[in-house]
PDB file of C-alpha atoms and ligand atoms in Angstrom:
ATOM      1  CA  MET A 132      -0.050   0.023   0.002  1.00  0.00           C
ATOM      2  CA  LYS A 133       1.283   3.537  -0.671  1.00  0.00           C
ATOM      3  CA  LYS A 134       1.985   5.698   2.222  1.00  0.00           C
ATOM      4  CA  LEU A 135      -0.369   8.617   2.441  1.00  0.00           C
ATOM      5  CA  ILE A 136       0.764  11.202   5.124  1.00  0.00           C
ATOM      6  CA  VAL A 137      -1.449  13.902   6.263  1.00  0.00           C
ATOM      7  CA  LEU A 138      -0.511  17.043   8.213  1.00  0.00           C
ATOM      8  CA  THR A 139      -3.603  18.688   9.732  1.00  0.00           C
ATOM      9  CA  GLY A 140      -4.202  22.010  11.467  1.00  0.00           C
ATOM     10  CA  ALA A 141      -7.062  23.813  13.184  1.00  0.00           C
ATOM     11  CA  GLY A 142      -9.087  24.202   9.976  1.00  0.00           C
ATOM     12  CA  ILE A 143      -9.814  20.594   9.759  1.00  0.00           C
ATOM     13  CA  SER A 144     -11.737  20.770  13.055  1.00  0.00           C
ATOM     14  CA  ALA A 145     -13.563  24.155  12.264  1.00  0.00           C
ATOM     15  CA  GLU A 146     -16.517  22.584  10.721  1.00  0.00           C
ATOM     16  CA  SER A 147     -16.915  20.513  14.007  1.00  0.00           C
ATOM     17  CA  GLY A 148     -17.249  23.915  15.955  1.00  0.00           C
ATOM     18  CA  ILE A 149     -13.805  24.227  17.205  1.00  0.00           C
ATOM     19  CA  SER A 150     -12.296  27.762  16.756  1.00  0.00           C
ATOM     20  CA  THR A 151      -9.132  28.129  14.718  1.00  0.00           C
ATOM     21  CA  PHE A 152      -6.419  30.266  16.092  1.00  0.00           C
ATOM     22  CA  ARG A 153      -5.502  32.851  13.579  1.00  0.00           C
ATOM     23  CA  ASP A 154      -8.631  33.457  11.398  1.00  0.00           C
ATOM     24  CA  ALA A 155     -10.792  36.639  12.403  1.00  0.00           C
ATOM     25  CA  GLY A 156     -12.388  35.854  15.591  1.00  0.00           C
ATOM     26  CA  GLY A 157      -9.973  33.005  16.261  1.00  0.00           C
ATOM     27  CA  LEU A 158      -8.747  32.119  19.644  1.00  0.00           C
ATOM     28  CA  TRP A 159      -5.665  34.229  19.586  1.00  0.00           C
ATOM     29  CA  ASP A 160      -7.861  37.288  19.089  1.00  0.00           C
ATOM     30  CA  GLU A 161      -9.720  36.576  22.244  1.00  0.00           C
ATOM     31  CA  TYR A 162      -6.885  35.275  24.419  1.00  0.00           C
ATOM     32  CA  PRO A 163      -3.302  36.721  24.568  1.00  0.00           C
ATOM     33  CA  VAL A 164      -1.312  33.673  23.208  1.00  0.00           C
ATOM     34  CA  MET A 165       1.767  34.200  25.392  1.00  0.00           C
ATOM     35  CA  GLU A 166      -0.343  34.397  28.584  1.00  0.00           C
ATOM     36  CA  VAL A 167      -2.328  31.172  28.091  1.00  0.00           C
ATOM     37  CA  ALA A 168      -0.001  28.901  25.789  1.00  0.00           C
ATOM     38  CA  SER A 169       3.639  29.784  26.486  1.00  0.00           C
ATOM     39  CA  HIS A 170       5.960  28.272  29.007  1.00  0.00           C
ATOM     40  CA  ASP A 171       6.651  31.776  30.528  1.00  0.00           C
ATOM     41  CA  GLY A 172       2.744  32.354  30.743  1.00  0.00           C
ATOM     42  CA  PHE A 173       2.465  29.077  32.611  1.00  0.00           C
ATOM     43  CA  MET A 174       5.037  29.930  35.012  1.00  0.00           C
ATOM     44  CA  ARG A 175       3.563  33.457  35.661  1.00  0.00           C
ATOM     45  CA  ASN A 176      -0.089  32.440  36.008  1.00  0.00           C
ATOM     46  CA  PRO A 177      -0.722  28.637  36.116  1.00  0.00           C
ATOM     47  CA  ALA A 178      -4.313  29.155  37.192  1.00  0.00           C
ATOM     48  CA  LEU A 179      -5.135  31.071  34.079  1.00  0.00           C
ATOM     49  CA  VAL A 180      -3.509  28.575  31.913  1.00  0.00           C
ATOM     50  CA  HIS A 181      -5.440  25.611  33.563  1.00  0.00           C
ATOM     51  CA  SER A 182      -8.662  27.523  33.338  1.00  0.00           C
ATOM     52  CA  PHE A 183      -8.005  28.241  29.609  1.00  0.00           C
ATOM     53  CA  TYR A 184      -7.607  24.485  28.943  1.00  0.00           C
ATOM     54  CA  ASN A 185     -10.482  23.601  31.114  1.00  0.00           C
ATOM     55  CA  GLN A 186     -12.637  25.746  28.938  1.00  0.00           C
ATOM     56  CA  ARG A 187     -11.198  24.175  25.714  1.00  0.00           C
ATOM     57  CA  ARG A 188     -12.013  20.695  27.145  1.00  0.00           C
ATOM     58  CA  LYS A 189     -15.526  21.532  27.849  1.00  0.00           C
ATOM     59  CA  GLU A 190     -16.078  22.897  24.361  1.00  0.00           C
ATOM     60  CA  LEU A 191     -14.554  19.742  22.810  1.00  0.00           C
ATOM     61  CA  LEU A 192     -17.008  17.616  24.704  1.00  0.00           C
ATOM     62  CA  SER A 193     -19.822  18.718  22.361  1.00  0.00           C
ATOM     63  CA  CYS A 194     -17.863  18.389  19.173  1.00  0.00           C
ATOM     64  CA  ARG A 195     -17.985  15.444  16.802  1.00  0.00           C
ATOM     65  CA  PRO A 196     -15.662  14.448  13.960  1.00  0.00           C
ATOM     66  CA  ASN A 197     -16.823  16.090  10.550  1.00  0.00           C
ATOM     67  CA  ALA A 198     -16.821  14.600   7.067  1.00  0.00           C
ATOM     68  CA  ALA A 199     -13.108  15.560   6.576  1.00  0.00           C
ATOM     69  CA  HIS A 200     -11.976  13.505   9.624  1.00  0.00           C
ATOM     70  CA  LEU A 201     -14.258  10.689   8.426  1.00  0.00           C
ATOM     71  CA  GLY A 202     -12.814  10.969   4.867  1.00  0.00           C
ATOM     72  CA  LEU A 203      -9.230  10.524   6.122  1.00  0.00           C
ATOM     73  CA  LYS A 204     -10.360   7.291   8.019  1.00  0.00           C
ATOM     74  CA  GLU A 205     -11.979   6.031   4.687  1.00  0.00           C
ATOM     75  CA  LEU A 206      -8.635   6.452   2.866  1.00  0.00           C
ATOM     76  CA  GLU A 207      -7.222   3.657   4.949  1.00  0.00           C
ATOM     77  CA  LYS A 208      -9.070   1.320   2.670  1.00  0.00           C
ATOM     78  CA  TRP A 209      -6.700   2.111  -0.225  1.00  0.00           C
ATOM     79  CA  TYR A 210      -3.660   3.688   1.542  1.00  0.00           C
ATOM     80  CA  ASP A 211      -1.372   3.332   4.564  1.00  0.00           C
ATOM     81  CA  VAL A 212      -2.567   6.531   6.139  1.00  0.00           C
ATOM     82  CA  HIS A 213      -0.676   8.299   8.790  1.00  0.00           C
ATOM     83  CA  ILE A 214      -1.837  11.538  10.319  1.00  0.00           C
ATOM     84  CA  ILE A 215       0.329  14.182  11.802  1.00  0.00           C
ATOM     85  CA  THR A 216      -1.772  16.695  13.607  1.00  0.00           C
ATOM     86  CA  GLN A 217      -1.038  20.037  15.232  1.00  0.00           C
ATOM     87  CA  ASN A 218      -4.489  19.824  16.849  1.00  0.00           C
ATOM     88  CA  VAL A 219      -4.922  19.069  20.514  1.00  0.00           C
ATOM     89  CA  ASP A 220      -8.508  17.728  19.940  1.00  0.00           C
ATOM     90  CA  ASP A 221      -9.274  14.038  19.692  1.00  0.00           C
ATOM     91  CA  LEU A 222     -11.402  14.177  16.506  1.00  0.00           C
ATOM     92  CA  HIS A 223      -9.091  12.095  14.308  1.00  0.00           C
ATOM     93  CA  GLU A 224      -9.203   9.397  17.029  1.00  0.00           C
ATOM     94  CA  LYS A 225     -12.957   9.713  17.320  1.00  0.00           C
ATOM     95  CA  ALA A 226     -13.155   9.234  13.493  1.00  0.00           C
ATOM     96  CA  GLY A 227     -11.365   5.938  13.901  1.00  0.00           C
ATOM     97  CA  SER A 228      -8.122   6.911  12.258  1.00  0.00           C
ATOM     98  CA  ALA A 229      -5.503   4.237  13.162  1.00  0.00           C
ATOM     99  CA  ASN A 230      -2.240   6.205  13.052  1.00  0.00           C
ATOM    100  CA  VAL A 231      -2.454   9.742  14.752  1.00  0.00           C
ATOM    101  CA  LEU A 232       0.756  11.623  15.895  1.00  0.00           C
ATOM    102  CA  HIS A 233       0.036  14.762  17.890  1.00  0.00           C
ATOM    103  CA  LEU A 234       2.739  17.378  17.548  1.00  0.00           C
ATOM    104  CA  HIS A 235       1.365  19.935  20.002  1.00  0.00           C
ATOM    105  CA  GLY A 236      -0.035  17.554  22.692  1.00  0.00           C
ATOM    106  CA  GLU A 237      -3.552  16.492  23.698  1.00  0.00           C
ATOM    107  CA  LEU A 238      -6.160  18.448  25.252  1.00  0.00           C
ATOM    108  CA  MET A 239      -7.722  15.452  27.095  1.00  0.00           C
ATOM    109  CA  LYS A 240      -4.411  14.473  28.902  1.00  0.00           C
ATOM    110  CA  VAL A 241      -2.350  16.038  31.715  1.00  0.00           C
ATOM    111  CA  ARG A 242       0.958  14.991  33.000  1.00  0.00           C
ATOM    112  CA  SER A 243       2.920  15.008  36.156  1.00  0.00           C
ATOM    113  CA  MET A 244       5.123  17.957  36.555  1.00  0.00           C
ATOM    114  CA  ARG A 245       7.729  15.876  38.349  1.00  0.00           C
ATOM    115  CA  ASP A 246       7.954  12.993  35.912  1.00  0.00           C
ATOM    116  CA  GLU A 247       6.864  13.833  32.484  1.00  0.00           C
ATOM    117  CA  SER A 248       6.472  10.256  31.396  1.00  0.00           C
ATOM    118  CA  ARG A 249       3.424  10.005  33.721  1.00  0.00           C
ATOM    119  CA  VAL A 250       0.432  11.048  31.456  1.00  0.00           C
ATOM    120  CA  TYR A 251      -3.142  10.791  32.502  1.00  0.00           C
ATOM    121  CA  THR A 252      -6.283  10.809  30.327  1.00  0.00           C
ATOM    122  CA  LEU A 253      -9.061  12.837  31.810  1.00  0.00           C
ATOM    123  CA  THR A 254     -12.618  11.591  31.738  1.00  0.00           C
ATOM    124  CA  PRO A 255     -15.617  13.694  30.637  1.00  0.00           C
ATOM    125  CA  ASP A 256     -16.960  13.882  34.179  1.00  0.00           C
ATOM    126  CA  ASN A 257     -13.460  14.959  35.609  1.00  0.00           C
ATOM    127  CA  LEU A 258     -12.210  17.485  33.131  1.00  0.00           C
ATOM    128  CA  GLU A 259     -11.018  20.280  35.244  1.00  0.00           C
ATOM    129  CA  THR A 260      -7.450  20.814  36.628  1.00  0.00           C
ATOM    130  CA  SER A 261      -5.914  23.730  38.640  1.00  0.00           C
ATOM    131  CA  PRO A 262      -2.477  24.343  40.160  1.00  0.00           C
ATOM    132  CA  GLU A 263      -3.749  22.411  43.182  1.00  0.00           C
ATOM    133  CA  THR A 264      -4.584  19.251  41.276  1.00  0.00           C
ATOM    134  CA  ARG A 265      -2.306  16.327  42.321  1.00  0.00           C
ATOM    135  CA  ASP A 266      -1.693  12.982  40.854  1.00  0.00           C
ATOM    136  CA  LYS A 267      -1.742   9.696  42.733  1.00  0.00           C
ATOM    137  CA  TYR A 268       1.920  10.346  43.795  1.00  0.00           C
ATOM    138  CA  GLY A 269       0.911  13.588  45.237  1.00  0.00           C
ATOM    139  CA  ASP A 270       2.624  15.668  42.558  1.00  0.00           C
ATOM    140  CA  PRO A 271       1.060  18.646  40.570  1.00  0.00           C
ATOM    141  CA  VAL A 272       0.043  18.044  36.857  1.00  0.00           C
ATOM    142  CA  ARG A 273      -0.059  20.372  33.911  1.00  0.00           C
ATOM    143  CA  PRO A 274      -1.971  20.231  30.588  1.00  0.00           C
ATOM    144  CA  HIS A 275      -0.319  17.781  28.215  1.00  0.00           C
ATOM    145  CA  ILE A 276       0.313  20.584  25.606  1.00  0.00           C
ATOM    146  CA  VAL A 277       3.384  21.912  23.950  1.00  0.00           C
ATOM    147  CA  PHE A 278       3.570  25.431  25.046  1.00  0.00           C
ATOM    148  CA  PHE A 279       5.219  28.043  22.917  1.00  0.00           C
ATOM    149  CA  GLN A 280       9.044  28.108  23.881  1.00  0.00           C
ATOM    150  CA  GLU A 281       9.025  24.320  24.595  1.00  0.00           C
ATOM    151  CA  PRO A 282      10.501  21.739  22.283  1.00  0.00           C
ATOM    152  CA  VAL A 283       8.198  19.588  20.078  1.00  0.00           C
ATOM    153  CA  PRO A 284       9.053  15.963  21.052  1.00  0.00           C
ATOM    154  CA  ASN A 285       7.263  14.351  18.159  1.00  0.00           C
ATOM    155  CA  ILE A 286       8.918  16.450  15.450  1.00  0.00           C
ATOM    156  CA  THR A 287      11.565  13.917  14.610  1.00  0.00           C
ATOM    157  CA  ALA A 288       8.971  11.041  14.071  1.00  0.00           C
ATOM    158  CA  ALA A 289       6.949  13.398  12.044  1.00  0.00           C
ATOM    159  CA  ALA A 290       9.705  14.169   9.885  1.00  0.00           C
ATOM    160  CA  GLU A 291      10.423  10.528   9.287  1.00  0.00           C
ATOM    161  CA  LEU A 292       6.813   9.895   8.140  1.00  0.00           C
ATOM    162  CA  VAL A 293       6.920  12.838   5.759  1.00  0.00           C
ATOM    163  CA  LYS A 294      10.322  11.387   4.256  1.00  0.00           C
ATOM    164  CA  GLN A 295       8.421   8.215   3.506  1.00  0.00           C
ATOM    165  CA  ALA A 296       5.469   9.754   1.998  1.00  0.00           C
ATOM    166  CA  ASP A 297       4.369   8.657  -1.326  1.00  0.00           C
ATOM    167  CA  ILE A 298       1.548  11.209  -1.187  1.00  0.00           C
ATOM    168  CA  LEU A 299       1.548  14.208   1.213  1.00  0.00           C
ATOM    169  CA  VAL A 300      -1.754  15.912   2.084  1.00  0.00           C
ATOM    170  CA  VAL A 301      -1.795  19.292   4.085  1.00  0.00           C
ATOM    171  CA  ILE A 302      -5.179  20.391   5.604  1.00  0.00           C
ATOM    172  CA  GLY A 303      -6.384  23.488   7.307  1.00  0.00           C
ATOM    173  CA  THR A 304      -3.181  25.065   8.506  1.00  0.00           C
ATOM    174  CA  SER A 305      -1.759  28.633   8.086  1.00  0.00           C
ATOM    175  CA  LEU A 306       1.694  27.052   8.096  1.00  0.00           C
ATOM    176  CA  VAL A 307       3.218  29.945  10.318  1.00  0.00           C
ATOM    177  CA  VAL A 308       4.077  27.764  13.383  1.00  0.00           C
ATOM    178  CA  TYR A 309       7.544  26.016  13.178  1.00  0.00           C
ATOM    179  CA  PRO A 310       8.755  23.469  13.374  1.00  0.00           C
ATOM    180  CA  ALA A 311       5.618  21.994  12.157  1.00  0.00           C
ATOM    181  CA  ALA A 312       5.301  24.245   8.982  1.00  0.00           C
ATOM    182  CA  GLY A 313       8.759  23.076   8.023  1.00  0.00           C
ATOM    183  CA  LEU A 314       7.643  19.434   7.665  1.00  0.00           C
ATOM    184  CA  LEU A 315       6.668  19.814   4.008  1.00  0.00           C
ATOM    185  CA  TYR A 316      10.265  20.219   3.025  1.00  0.00           C
ATOM    186  CA  TYR A 317      11.076  16.803   4.280  1.00  0.00           C
ATOM    187  CA  ALA A 318       8.894  15.292   1.262  1.00  0.00           C
ATOM    188  CA  ARG A 319      11.221  13.460  -1.276  1.00  0.00           C
ATOM    189  CA  ARG A 320      11.608  15.159  -4.746  1.00  0.00           C
ATOM    190  CA  GLY A 321       8.584  14.366  -6.899  1.00  0.00           C
ATOM    191  CA  THR A 322       6.124  13.495  -4.106  1.00  0.00           C
ATOM    192  CA  PRO A 323       2.637  14.735  -5.035  1.00  0.00           C
ATOM    193  CA  ILE A 324       1.374  17.299  -2.343  1.00  0.00           C
ATOM    194  CA  TYR A 325      -2.231  18.318  -2.004  1.00  0.00           C
ATOM    195  CA  TYR A 326      -3.126  21.378   0.275  1.00  0.00           C
ATOM    196  CA  ILE A 327      -6.667  21.936   1.308  1.00  0.00           C
ATOM    197  CA  ASP A 328      -7.503  25.207   2.793  1.00  0.00           C
ATOM    198  CA  PRO A 329     -10.034  27.945   1.787  1.00  0.00           C
ATOM    199  CA  LYS A 330      -7.317  30.559   2.324  1.00  0.00           C
ATOM    200  CA  PRO A 331      -4.226  28.698   1.600  1.00  0.00           C
ATOM    201  CA  ALA A 332      -0.773  30.052   2.633  1.00  0.00           C
ATOM    202  CA  GLU A 333       1.641  30.803  -0.269  1.00  0.00           C
ATOM    203  CA  ILE A 334       3.899  27.915  -0.726  1.00  0.00           C
ATOM    204  CA  ASP A 335       6.161  27.411  -3.659  1.00  0.00           C
ATOM    205  CA  MET A 336       6.850  23.665  -4.207  1.00  0.00           C
ATOM    206  CA  PRO A 337       6.748  21.429  -7.121  1.00  0.00           C
ATOM    207  CA  ASN A 338       3.998  18.941  -7.569  1.00  0.00           C
ATOM    208  CA  LEU A 339       1.727  20.913  -5.450  1.00  0.00           C
ATOM    209  CA  THR A 340      -2.069  20.824  -5.955  1.00  0.00           C
ATOM    210  CA  VAL A 341      -3.918  23.543  -4.006  1.00  0.00           C
ATOM    211  CA  ILE A 342      -7.611  22.740  -3.224  1.00  0.00           C
ATOM    212  CA  PRO A 343      -8.936  26.091  -1.973  1.00  0.00           C
ATOM    213  CA  GLU A 344     -11.891  24.720  -0.174  1.00  0.00           C
ATOM    214  CA  LYS A 345     -13.280  23.864   3.236  1.00  0.00           C
ATOM    215  CA  ALA A 346     -12.010  20.680   4.763  1.00  0.00           C
ATOM    216  CA  THR A 347     -15.209  18.619   4.394  1.00  0.00           C
ATOM    217  CA  GLU A 348     -15.528  19.603   0.597  1.00  0.00           C
ATOM    218  CA  GLY A 349     -11.756  19.474   0.012  1.00  0.00           C
ATOM    219  CA  VAL A 350     -11.365  16.123   1.385  1.00  0.00           C
ATOM    220  CA  ALA A 351     -14.289  14.766  -0.854  1.00  0.00           C
ATOM    221  CA  ARG A 352     -12.563  16.201  -3.795  1.00  0.00           C
ATOM    222  CA  LEU A 353      -9.198  14.758  -2.759  1.00  0.00           C
ATOM    223  CA  ILE A 354     -10.659  11.277  -2.644  1.00  0.00           C
ATOM    224  CA  THR A 355     -12.141  11.736  -6.140  1.00  0.00           C
ATOM    225  CA  LEU A 356      -8.761  13.114  -7.466  1.00  0.00           C
ATOM    226  CA  LEU A 357      -6.891  10.251  -5.875  1.00  0.00           C
ATOM    227  CA  GLN A 358      -9.138   7.671  -7.523  1.00  0.00           C
ATOM    228  CA  ASN A 359      -9.166   9.324 -10.939  1.00  0.00           C
ATOM    229  CA  PRO A 360      -5.753  10.825 -11.241  1.00  0.00           C
TER     230      PRO A 360
HETATM  231  P1  OAD B  90      -4.406  28.574  12.332  1.00  0.00           P
HETATM  232  O1  OAD B  90      -5.542  29.077  13.031  1.00  0.00           O
HETATM  233  O2  OAD B  90      -3.024  29.368  12.329  1.00  0.00           O
HETATM  234  O3  OAD B  90      -4.773  28.388  10.883  1.00  0.00           O
HETATM  235  C1  OAD B  90      -6.032  27.805  10.561  1.00  0.00           C
HETATM  236  C2  OAD B  90      -6.107  27.365   9.059  1.00  0.00           C
HETATM  237  O4  OAD B  90      -7.297  26.744   8.856  1.00  0.00           O
HETATM  238  C3  OAD B  90      -5.988  28.796   8.080  1.00  0.00           C
HETATM  239  O5  OAD B  90      -5.121  28.717   7.069  1.00  0.00           O
HETATM  240  C4  OAD B  90      -7.521  28.818   7.690  1.00  0.00           C
HETATM  241  O6  OAD B  90      -7.684  29.429   6.373  1.00  0.00           O
HETATM  242  C5  OAD B  90      -7.982  27.416   7.654  1.00  0.00           C
HETATM  243  N1  OAD B  90      -9.377  27.170   7.762  1.00  0.00           N
HETATM  244  C6  OAD B  90     -10.370  27.914   8.343  1.00  0.00           C
HETATM  245  N2  OAD B  90     -11.563  27.332   8.284  1.00  0.00           N
HETATM  246  C7  OAD B  90     -11.333  26.055   7.626  1.00  0.00           C
HETATM  247  C8  OAD B  90     -12.139  24.953   7.144  1.00  0.00           C
HETATM  248  N3  OAD B  90     -13.488  24.912   7.374  1.00  0.00           N
HETATM  249  N4  OAD B  90     -11.544  23.983   6.397  1.00  0.00           N
HETATM  250  C9  OAD B  90     -10.232  24.070   6.226  1.00  0.00           C
HETATM  251  N5  OAD B  90      -9.432  24.970   6.589  1.00  0.00           N
HETATM  252  C10 OAD B  90      -9.935  26.075   7.285  1.00  0.00           C
HETATM  253  O7  OAD B  90      -4.100  27.147  12.820  1.00  0.00           O
HETATM  254  P2  OAD B  90      -2.945  26.102  12.737  1.00  0.00           P
HETATM  255  O8  OAD B  90      -2.191  26.406  11.446  1.00  0.00           O
HETATM  256  O9  OAD B  90      -3.405  24.837  13.210  1.00  0.00           O
HETATM  257  O10 OAD B  90      -0.490  25.471  18.725  1.00  0.00           O
HETATM  258  O11 OAD B  90      -2.082  26.698  13.908  1.00  0.00           O
HETATM  259  C11 OAD B  90      -0.900  26.045  14.262  1.00  0.00           C
HETATM  260  C12 OAD B  90      -0.552  26.055  15.788  1.00  0.00           C
HETATM  261  O12 OAD B  90      -0.703  27.388  16.311  1.00  0.00           O
HETATM  262  C13 OAD B  90      -1.640  25.374  16.582  1.00  0.00           C
HETATM  263  O13 OAD B  90      -1.350  23.940  16.700  1.00  0.00           O
HETATM  264  C14 OAD B  90      -1.617  25.951  17.891  1.00  0.00           C
HETATM  265  C15 OAD B  90      -1.444  27.459  17.501  1.00  0.00           C
HETATM  266  O14 OAD B  90      -0.756  28.259  18.399  1.00  0.00           O
HETATM  267  C16 OAD B  90      -0.426  25.477  20.035  1.00  0.00           C
HETATM  268  O15 OAD B  90      -1.311  25.914  20.652  1.00  0.00           O
HETATM  269  C17 OAD B  90       0.701  24.887  20.616  1.00  0.00           C
END
């Protein structure tokens, strides 16, 4: 089976009701990003950061995967699909995708601040954390999110996947946050690249097909294009 590698961003979850970050009215218009999503911000005011992610978790509970997430699952019938997502939601997993690599962490998880290998999944009836929350060892926990100013542990694995791509698909990302945005450049020469986004970033790469549509329509078109090249 050919390897189809997908890089997704906030745009794929927009039609599920999750705000993107940088569109007009996006999350970073409403909240100062360096206060709620940076390492320094967390050190300065952990209560604010916990409450920001508590709110995001509550919103996620009412969201369902959309036709774009489900379409990527369907592509597993014909391709060895691996999804690299910048999203912290769990909608790819809820759609049933088998291989999902989270670059920027996972909203429904927290981890010990003493031992970062201790990661805990929150349940819908126990979503809230605060600076006072303790794990079973008595240690404080933090959101399992990659804050700005922190390294991206999964970037090496993601680059390896992109190197192996027979086809690369990019969906719903402004491609401004590095190192994720640099992943495209690991594709082997000649790899076909499809980029689905109603307002695509300007990228200059050979073999690029831009599909300037919303994720749900764009993934449907992608499936047609792949079946009738
Ligand atoms: P952005 O908010 O920067 O970009 C969202 C992209 O989605 C834009 O290019 C939009 O045009 C596009 N978009 C909007 N609606 C869409 C739809 N219905 N279908 C498809 N695309 C649509 O989000 P990201 O690129 O994901 O990191 O942002 C990257 C990172 O910046 C995030 O992972 C997050 C943020 O800070 C952390 O919080 C660590």
